[in-house]
Amino acid sequence: MSIRSIGIAPKLFAVIALLASAILAVATMAFTTIDHMEDETQSIHRSATRMLHAGRATANLLAYFRNVEFLPIEMSEADRNHYEAGAVDELRRFGARIDALAPMLTRPEDHQAIANARRDMDIYRAVHTRIQTLSRAGDFDTAGKLVLEGAPTAERVRAVLRAIEARNLE
């Protein structure tokens, strides 16, 4: 049986069926691609949000340390109050950023690192209180030495944030 012997209706039906199959295949591929793109977009959004919180936490952390480091300098009471209030505010902002970042982390090592950073911040807050007390009393030399002694703790916290940022880029 040759193709010439088949009537026009079956030929049209075959062509329409073939076109419908091709359209269905293209539509299926399009929907699959769109679904994949949506997943990738969500992944990029989550990554960007983690980076935003980690970056802002870093900025708040460094501003907090800067305010504390200025305390062992002889200055007016108004200036001292400014730096003390700045330290408290930046520490509060840092805590809020870490609180926002922690639930977004997907790796167990990042959760452990955040727990370690919180522990180190508790240690540094105690150092901050001692620096503030000594500075208010005018013992700038001892307070300045405490700033130096607290620096490794501050660096450990910063290293945690850097590691999270680096893993987020992988």
Short mmCIF file of C-alpha atoms in Angstrom, two decimals:
data_model
loop_
_atom_site.label_atom_id
_atom_site.label_comp_id
_atom_site.label_asym_id
_atom_site.label_seq_id
_atom_site.Cartn_x
_atom_site.Cartn_y
_atom_site.Cartn_z
CA MET A 1 0.00 0.00 0.00
CA SER A 2 1.48 3.28 -1.06
CA ILE A 3 0.91 6.70 0.41
CA ARG A 4 -0.87 7.74 -2.79
CA SER A 5 -3.57 5.17 -2.29
CA ILE A 6 -4.50 6.56 1.20
CA GLY A 7 -7.38 9.02 1.18
CA ILE A 8 -7.00 12.73 2.05
CA ALA A 9 -8.78 12.49 5.41
CA PRO A 10 -6.36 9.94 6.93
CA LYS A 11 -3.42 11.94 5.57
CA LEU A 12 -4.73 15.15 7.18
CA PHE A 13 -5.42 13.30 10.40
CA ALA A 14 -1.85 11.93 10.43
CA VAL A 15 -0.36 15.39 9.78
CA ILE A 16 -2.53 16.97 12.49
CA ALA A 17 -1.62 14.18 14.94
CA LEU A 18 2.06 14.63 14.10
CA LEU A 19 1.84 18.42 14.60
CA ALA A 20 -0.10 17.99 17.85
CA SER A 21 2.57 15.59 19.11
CA ALA A 22 5.32 18.04 18.20
CA ILE A 23 3.47 20.92 19.90
CA LEU A 24 2.92 18.77 23.00
CA ALA A 25 6.64 17.87 23.09
CA VAL A 26 7.68 21.52 22.75
CA ALA A 27 5.17 22.60 25.43
CA THR A 28 6.41 19.88 27.80
CA MET A 29 9.99 21.00 27.31
CA ALA A 30 8.98 24.63 27.85
CA PHE A 31 7.15 23.87 31.09
CA THR A 32 10.04 21.75 32.34
CA THR A 33 12.50 24.53 31.51
CA ILE A 34 10.32 27.18 33.18
CA ASP A 35 10.01 25.01 36.29
CA HIS A 36 13.78 24.55 36.37
CA MET A 37 14.29 28.30 35.90
CA GLU A 38 11.91 28.99 38.79
CA ASP A 39 13.91 26.63 41.03
CA GLU A 40 17.15 28.31 40.00
CA THR A 41 15.66 31.76 40.59
CA GLN A 42 14.59 30.72 44.09
CA SER A 43 18.06 29.34 44.76
CA ILE A 44 19.68 32.59 43.58
CA HIS A 45 17.27 34.60 45.74
CA ARG A 46 18.07 32.51 48.84
CA SER A 47 21.79 32.85 48.16
CA ALA A 48 21.52 36.61 47.69
CA THR A 49 19.50 36.97 50.89
CA ARG A 50 22.10 34.95 52.84
CA MET A 51 24.85 37.14 51.39
CA LEU A 52 22.92 40.29 52.30
CA HIS A 53 22.49 39.20 55.92
CA ALA A 54 26.09 37.96 56.20
CA GLY A 55 27.43 41.16 54.65
CA ARG A 56 25.29 43.43 56.84
CA ALA A 57 26.21 41.36 59.90
CA THR A 58 29.85 41.90 59.01
CA ALA A 59 29.32 45.65 58.68
CA ASN A 60 27.52 45.78 62.05
CA LEU A 61 30.21 43.63 63.65
CA LEU A 62 33.03 45.85 62.43
CA ALA A 63 31.16 49.02 63.44
CA TYR A 64 30.59 47.51 66.89
CA PHE A 65 34.30 46.71 67.29
CA ARG A 66 35.24 50.17 66.04
CA ASN A 67 33.01 51.84 68.64
CA VAL A 68 34.49 49.68 71.41
CA GLU A 69 38.04 50.37 70.21
CA PHE A 70 37.46 54.13 70.53
CA LEU A 71 36.47 53.87 74.20
CA PRO A 72 40.03 53.80 75.62
CA ILE A 73 40.72 57.28 74.26
CA GLU A 74 40.46 60.40 76.36
CA MET A 75 37.39 62.28 75.09
CA SER A 76 34.46 64.39 76.21
CA GLU A 77 31.55 62.76 77.99
CA ALA A 78 29.31 63.49 74.99
CA ASP A 79 31.74 61.72 72.65
CA ARG A 80 32.08 58.79 75.05
CA ASN A 81 28.29 58.50 75.25
CA HIS A 82 28.15 58.59 71.45
CA TYR A 83 30.59 55.66 71.07
CA GLU A 84 29.01 53.68 73.90
CA ALA A 85 25.56 54.10 72.36
CA GLY A 86 26.96 53.26 68.93
CA ALA A 87 28.46 50.04 70.26
CA VAL A 88 25.16 49.00 71.84
CA ASP A 89 23.22 49.82 68.66
CA GLU A 90 25.61 47.99 66.33
CA LEU A 91 25.67 44.97 68.64
CA ARG A 92 21.86 44.88 68.57
CA ARG A 93 21.86 45.15 64.77
CA PHE A 94 24.49 42.42 64.52
CA GLY A 95 22.37 40.11 66.67
CA ALA A 96 19.29 40.78 64.53
CA ARG A 97 21.23 39.99 61.34
CA ILE A 98 22.60 36.76 62.80
CA ASP A 99 19.08 35.82 63.94
CA ALA A 100 17.83 36.42 60.39
CA LEU A 101 20.76 34.57 58.80
CA ALA A 102 20.77 31.44 60.98
CA PRO A 103 17.50 29.88 59.71
CA MET A 104 18.62 30.36 56.10
CA LEU A 105 21.77 28.31 56.51
CA THR A 106 21.59 24.84 55.01
CA ARG A 107 24.86 23.28 56.11
CA PRO A 108 25.38 21.82 59.58
CA GLU A 109 28.87 23.32 59.77
CA ASP A 110 27.39 26.79 59.24
CA HIS A 111 24.94 26.29 62.11
CA GLN A 112 27.81 25.19 64.34
CA ALA A 113 29.89 28.16 63.21
CA ILE A 114 27.05 30.57 64.09
CA ALA A 115 26.75 28.95 67.52
CA ASN A 116 30.51 29.44 68.00
CA ALA A 117 30.25 33.06 66.85
CA ARG A 118 27.46 33.71 69.36
CA ARG A 119 29.63 32.20 72.10
CA ASP A 120 32.57 34.37 71.06
CA MET A 121 30.35 37.45 71.03
CA ASP A 122 29.29 36.67 74.60
CA ILE A 123 32.98 36.57 75.53
CA TYR A 124 33.65 39.85 73.71
CA ARG A 125 30.64 41.56 75.33
CA ALA A 126 32.22 40.83 78.70
CA VAL A 127 35.48 42.37 77.45
CA HIS A 128 33.50 45.34 76.11
CA THR A 129 31.93 45.90 79.54
CA ARG A 130 35.36 45.86 81.19
CA ILE A 131 36.77 48.25 78.57
CA GLN A 132 33.85 50.61 79.09
CA THR A 133 34.20 50.53 82.89
CA LEU A 134 37.95 51.14 82.78
CA SER A 135 37.60 53.91 80.20
CA ARG A 136 34.97 55.70 82.25
CA ALA A 137 37.35 55.51 85.20
CA GLY A 138 40.14 57.03 83.10
CA ASP A 139 42.30 53.87 83.00
CA PHE A 140 42.85 54.12 79.26
CA ASP A 141 46.08 52.12 79.22
CA THR A 142 44.50 49.01 80.77
CA ALA A 143 41.37 49.43 78.64
CA GLY A 144 43.53 49.71 75.51
CA LYS A 145 45.34 46.50 76.40
CA LEU A 146 41.97 44.76 76.77
CA VAL A 147 41.05 45.92 73.27
CA LEU A 148 44.17 44.17 71.98
CA GLU A 149 43.47 41.05 74.04
CA GLY A 150 39.91 40.92 72.68
CA ALA A 151 41.02 41.23 69.06
CA PRO A 152 41.47 37.46 68.45
CA THR A 153 37.91 36.85 69.63
CA ALA A 154 36.69 39.52 67.24
CA GLU A 155 38.68 37.95 64.40
CA ARG A 156 37.16 34.52 65.08
CA VAL A 157 33.67 35.95 64.70
CA ARG A 158 34.67 37.73 61.50
CA ALA A 159 36.21 34.49 60.18
CA VAL A 160 32.89 32.69 60.70
CA LEU A 161 31.08 35.26 58.57
CA ARG A 162 33.77 35.11 55.88
CA ALA A 163 33.50 31.32 55.74
CA ILE A 164 29.72 31.47 55.39
CA GLU A 165 30.07 34.04 52.61
CA ALA A 166 32.67 31.88 50.84
CA ARG A 167 30.55 28.70 51.07
CA ASN A 168 27.55 30.64 49.81
CA LEU A 169 29.45 31.43 46.60
CA GLU A 170 30.16 27.76 45.88
#
